[in-house]
mmCIF file of C-alpha atoms in Angstrom:
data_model
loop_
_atom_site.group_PDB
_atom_site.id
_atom_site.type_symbol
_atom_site.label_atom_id
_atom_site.label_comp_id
_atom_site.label_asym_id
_atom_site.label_seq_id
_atom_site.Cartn_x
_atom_site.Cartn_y
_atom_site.Cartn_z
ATOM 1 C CA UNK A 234 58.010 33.629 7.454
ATOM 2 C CA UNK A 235 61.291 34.620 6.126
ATOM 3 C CA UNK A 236 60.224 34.101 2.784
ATOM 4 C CA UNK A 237 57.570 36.505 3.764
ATOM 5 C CA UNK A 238 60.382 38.912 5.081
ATOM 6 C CA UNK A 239 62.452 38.939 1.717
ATOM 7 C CA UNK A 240 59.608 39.406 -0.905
ATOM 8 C CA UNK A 241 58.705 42.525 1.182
ATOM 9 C CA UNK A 242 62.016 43.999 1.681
ATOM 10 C CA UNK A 243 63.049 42.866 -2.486
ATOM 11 C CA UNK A 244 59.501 44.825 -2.999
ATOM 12 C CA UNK A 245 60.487 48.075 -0.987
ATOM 13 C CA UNK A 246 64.186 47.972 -2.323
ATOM 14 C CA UNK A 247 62.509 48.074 -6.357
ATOM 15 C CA UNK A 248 59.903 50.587 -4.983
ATOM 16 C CA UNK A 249 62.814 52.984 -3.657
ATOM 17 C CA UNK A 250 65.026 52.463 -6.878
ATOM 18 C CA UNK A 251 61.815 53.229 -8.714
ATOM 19 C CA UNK A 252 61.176 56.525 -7.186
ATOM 20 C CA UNK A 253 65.053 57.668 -7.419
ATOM 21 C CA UNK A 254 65.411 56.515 -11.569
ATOM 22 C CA UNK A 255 61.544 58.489 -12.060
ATOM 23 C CA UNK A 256 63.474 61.370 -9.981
ATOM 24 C CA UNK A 257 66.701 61.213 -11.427
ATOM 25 C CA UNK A 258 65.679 60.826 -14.771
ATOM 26 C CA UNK A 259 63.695 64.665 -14.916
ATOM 27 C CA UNK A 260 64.817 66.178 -17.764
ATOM 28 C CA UNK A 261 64.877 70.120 -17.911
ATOM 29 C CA UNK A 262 61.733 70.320 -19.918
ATOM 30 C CA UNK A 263 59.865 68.546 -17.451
ATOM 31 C CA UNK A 264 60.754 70.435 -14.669
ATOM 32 C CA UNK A 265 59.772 72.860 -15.806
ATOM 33 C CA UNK A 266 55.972 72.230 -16.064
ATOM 34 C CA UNK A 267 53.199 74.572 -15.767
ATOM 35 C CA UNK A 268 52.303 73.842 -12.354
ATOM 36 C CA UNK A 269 48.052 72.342 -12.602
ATOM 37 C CA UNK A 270 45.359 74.823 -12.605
ATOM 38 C CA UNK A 271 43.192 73.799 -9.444
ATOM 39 C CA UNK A 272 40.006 73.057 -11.029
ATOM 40 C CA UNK A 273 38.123 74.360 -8.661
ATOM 41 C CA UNK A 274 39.451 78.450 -7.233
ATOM 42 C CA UNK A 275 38.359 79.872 -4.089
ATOM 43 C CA UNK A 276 35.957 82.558 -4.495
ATOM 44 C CA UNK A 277 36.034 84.213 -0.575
ATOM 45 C CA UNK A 278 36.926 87.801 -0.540
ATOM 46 C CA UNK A 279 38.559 89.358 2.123
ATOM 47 C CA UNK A 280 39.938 86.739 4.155
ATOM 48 C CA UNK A 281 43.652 86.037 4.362
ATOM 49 C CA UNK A 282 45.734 82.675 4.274
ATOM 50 C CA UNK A 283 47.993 81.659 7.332
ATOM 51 C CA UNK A 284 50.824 82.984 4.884
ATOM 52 C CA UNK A 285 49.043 86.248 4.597
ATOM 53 C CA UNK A 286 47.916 86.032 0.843
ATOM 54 C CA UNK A 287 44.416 87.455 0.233
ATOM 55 C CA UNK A 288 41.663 84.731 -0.612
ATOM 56 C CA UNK A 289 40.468 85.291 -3.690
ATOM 57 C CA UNK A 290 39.880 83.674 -7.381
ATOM 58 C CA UNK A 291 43.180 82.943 -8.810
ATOM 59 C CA UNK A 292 44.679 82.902 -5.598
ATOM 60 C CA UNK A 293 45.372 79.055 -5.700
ATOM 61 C CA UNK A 294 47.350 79.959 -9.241
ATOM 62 C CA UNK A 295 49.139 82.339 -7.631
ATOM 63 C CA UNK A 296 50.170 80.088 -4.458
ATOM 64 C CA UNK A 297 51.106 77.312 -6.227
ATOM 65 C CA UNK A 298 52.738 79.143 -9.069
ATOM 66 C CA UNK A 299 54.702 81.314 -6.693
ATOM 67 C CA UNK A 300 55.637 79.055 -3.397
ATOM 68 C CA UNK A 301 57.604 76.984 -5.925
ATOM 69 C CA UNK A 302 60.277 79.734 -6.301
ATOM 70 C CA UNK A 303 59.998 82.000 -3.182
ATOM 71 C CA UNK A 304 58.019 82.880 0.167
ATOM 72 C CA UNK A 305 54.757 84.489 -0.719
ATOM 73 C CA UNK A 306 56.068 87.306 1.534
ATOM 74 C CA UNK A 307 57.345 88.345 -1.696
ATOM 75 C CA UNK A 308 53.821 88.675 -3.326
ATOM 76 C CA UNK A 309 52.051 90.234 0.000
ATOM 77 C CA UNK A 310 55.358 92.501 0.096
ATOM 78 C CA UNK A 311 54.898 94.220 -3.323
ATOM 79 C CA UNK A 312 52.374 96.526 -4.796
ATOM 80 C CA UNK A 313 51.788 96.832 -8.835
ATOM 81 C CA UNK A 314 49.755 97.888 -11.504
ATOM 82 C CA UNK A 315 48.955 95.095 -14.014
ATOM 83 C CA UNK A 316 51.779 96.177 -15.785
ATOM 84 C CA UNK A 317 53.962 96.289 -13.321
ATOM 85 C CA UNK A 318 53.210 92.791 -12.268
ATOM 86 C CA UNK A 319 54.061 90.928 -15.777
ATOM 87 C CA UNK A 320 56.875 93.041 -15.915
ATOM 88 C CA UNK A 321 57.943 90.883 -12.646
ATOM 89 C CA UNK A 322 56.881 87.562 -14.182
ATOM 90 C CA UNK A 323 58.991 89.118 -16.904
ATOM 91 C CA UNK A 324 61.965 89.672 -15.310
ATOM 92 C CA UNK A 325 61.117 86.382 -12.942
ATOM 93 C CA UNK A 326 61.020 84.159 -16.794
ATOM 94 C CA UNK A 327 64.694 85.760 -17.705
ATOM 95 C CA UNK A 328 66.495 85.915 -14.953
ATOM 96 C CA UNK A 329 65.222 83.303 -12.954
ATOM 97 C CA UNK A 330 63.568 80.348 -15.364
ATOM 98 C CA UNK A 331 59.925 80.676 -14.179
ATOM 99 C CA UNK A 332 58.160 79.011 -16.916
ATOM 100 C CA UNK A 333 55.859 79.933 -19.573
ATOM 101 C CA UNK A 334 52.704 80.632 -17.301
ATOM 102 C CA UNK A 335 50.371 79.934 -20.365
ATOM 103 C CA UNK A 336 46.709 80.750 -19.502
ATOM 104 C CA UNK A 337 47.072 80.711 -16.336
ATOM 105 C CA UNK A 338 48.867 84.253 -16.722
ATOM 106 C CA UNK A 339 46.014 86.000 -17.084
ATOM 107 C CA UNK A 340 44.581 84.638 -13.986
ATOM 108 C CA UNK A 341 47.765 85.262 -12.109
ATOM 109 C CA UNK A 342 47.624 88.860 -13.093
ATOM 110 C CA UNK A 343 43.859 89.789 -12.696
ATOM 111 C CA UNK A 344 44.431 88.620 -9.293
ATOM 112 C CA UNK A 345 47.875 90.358 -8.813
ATOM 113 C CA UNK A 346 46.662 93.511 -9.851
ATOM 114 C CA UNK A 347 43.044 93.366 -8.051
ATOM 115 C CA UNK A 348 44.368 92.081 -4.185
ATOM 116 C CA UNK A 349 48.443 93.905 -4.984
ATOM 117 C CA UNK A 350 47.405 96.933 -6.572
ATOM 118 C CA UNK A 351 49.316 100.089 -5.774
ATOM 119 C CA UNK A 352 48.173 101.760 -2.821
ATOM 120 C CA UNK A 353 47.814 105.574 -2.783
ATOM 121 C CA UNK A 354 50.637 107.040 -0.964
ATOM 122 C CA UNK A 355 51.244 110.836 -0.966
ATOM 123 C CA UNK A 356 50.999 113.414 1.962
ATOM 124 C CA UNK A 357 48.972 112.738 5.178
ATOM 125 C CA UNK A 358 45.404 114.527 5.047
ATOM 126 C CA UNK A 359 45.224 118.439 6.452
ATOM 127 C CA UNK A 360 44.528 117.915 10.168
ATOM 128 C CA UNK A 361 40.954 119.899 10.629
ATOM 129 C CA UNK A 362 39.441 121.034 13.824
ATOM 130 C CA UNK A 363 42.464 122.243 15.372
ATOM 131 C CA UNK A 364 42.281 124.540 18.048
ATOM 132 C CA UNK A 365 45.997 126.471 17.652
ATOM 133 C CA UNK A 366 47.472 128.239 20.264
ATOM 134 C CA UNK A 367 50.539 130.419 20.281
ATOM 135 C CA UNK A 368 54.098 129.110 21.977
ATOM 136 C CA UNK A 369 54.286 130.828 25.250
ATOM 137 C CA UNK A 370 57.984 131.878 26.032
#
């Protein structure tokens, strides 16, 4: 029985100092790896995650490409062109390492730019129907 005992806890104590040399041993490079394309996206319009991202295809890029760095409060947060979205992953490559996105960019950004897209803003519409009456003194 206590034979038993000290195979299992000589098993658990290489199994631990396994995992920390495979974690200690990440080089810079490999942390930095393209996060894996889901193989398969989800294609269901209009519906929202418990995070508030819209459902759509590429969204599963875009969570697990972006939940890495930051909340996705910071995608549901912003509105952008196409444009204005790489210039993000851009700025988000430079200043804050986000890796090379590789095909997957295309992806990110057809989704970006189809569920983030800038929303028209402007003046309110002319109220219409009003029945105006003068200010009495």
């Amino acid at each position: 029985m206590v034979l038993v005992k000290n195979i299992t806890l000589w098993l658990a104590i290489a199994l631990l100092g396994a995992i920390a040399i495979s974690c200690s041993s990440k080089t810079e490079e490999s942390q930095t790896e393209i996060p894996i394309a889901l193989a398969e996206e989800v294609t269901k319009p209009d519906s929202v995650d418990e995070q508030g991202l819209i459902v759509d295809d590429g969204y599963l890029l875009v969570r697990t490409n972006c939940i890495s760095c930051h909340s996705l409060n910071l995608v549901t947060q912003n509105r952008a062109t196409r444009d204005g979205w790489k210039s993000m992953i851009r700025w988000m490559q430079k200043e804050q390492k986000l890796w090379d996105l590789g095909p997957n960019e295309d992806k990110i950004l057809d989704y970006l730019a189809k569920n983030y897209a800038p929303e028209q803003t402007g003046r309110r519409v002319p109220l219409e129907n009003v029945e105006w009456y003068e200010l009495e003194e």
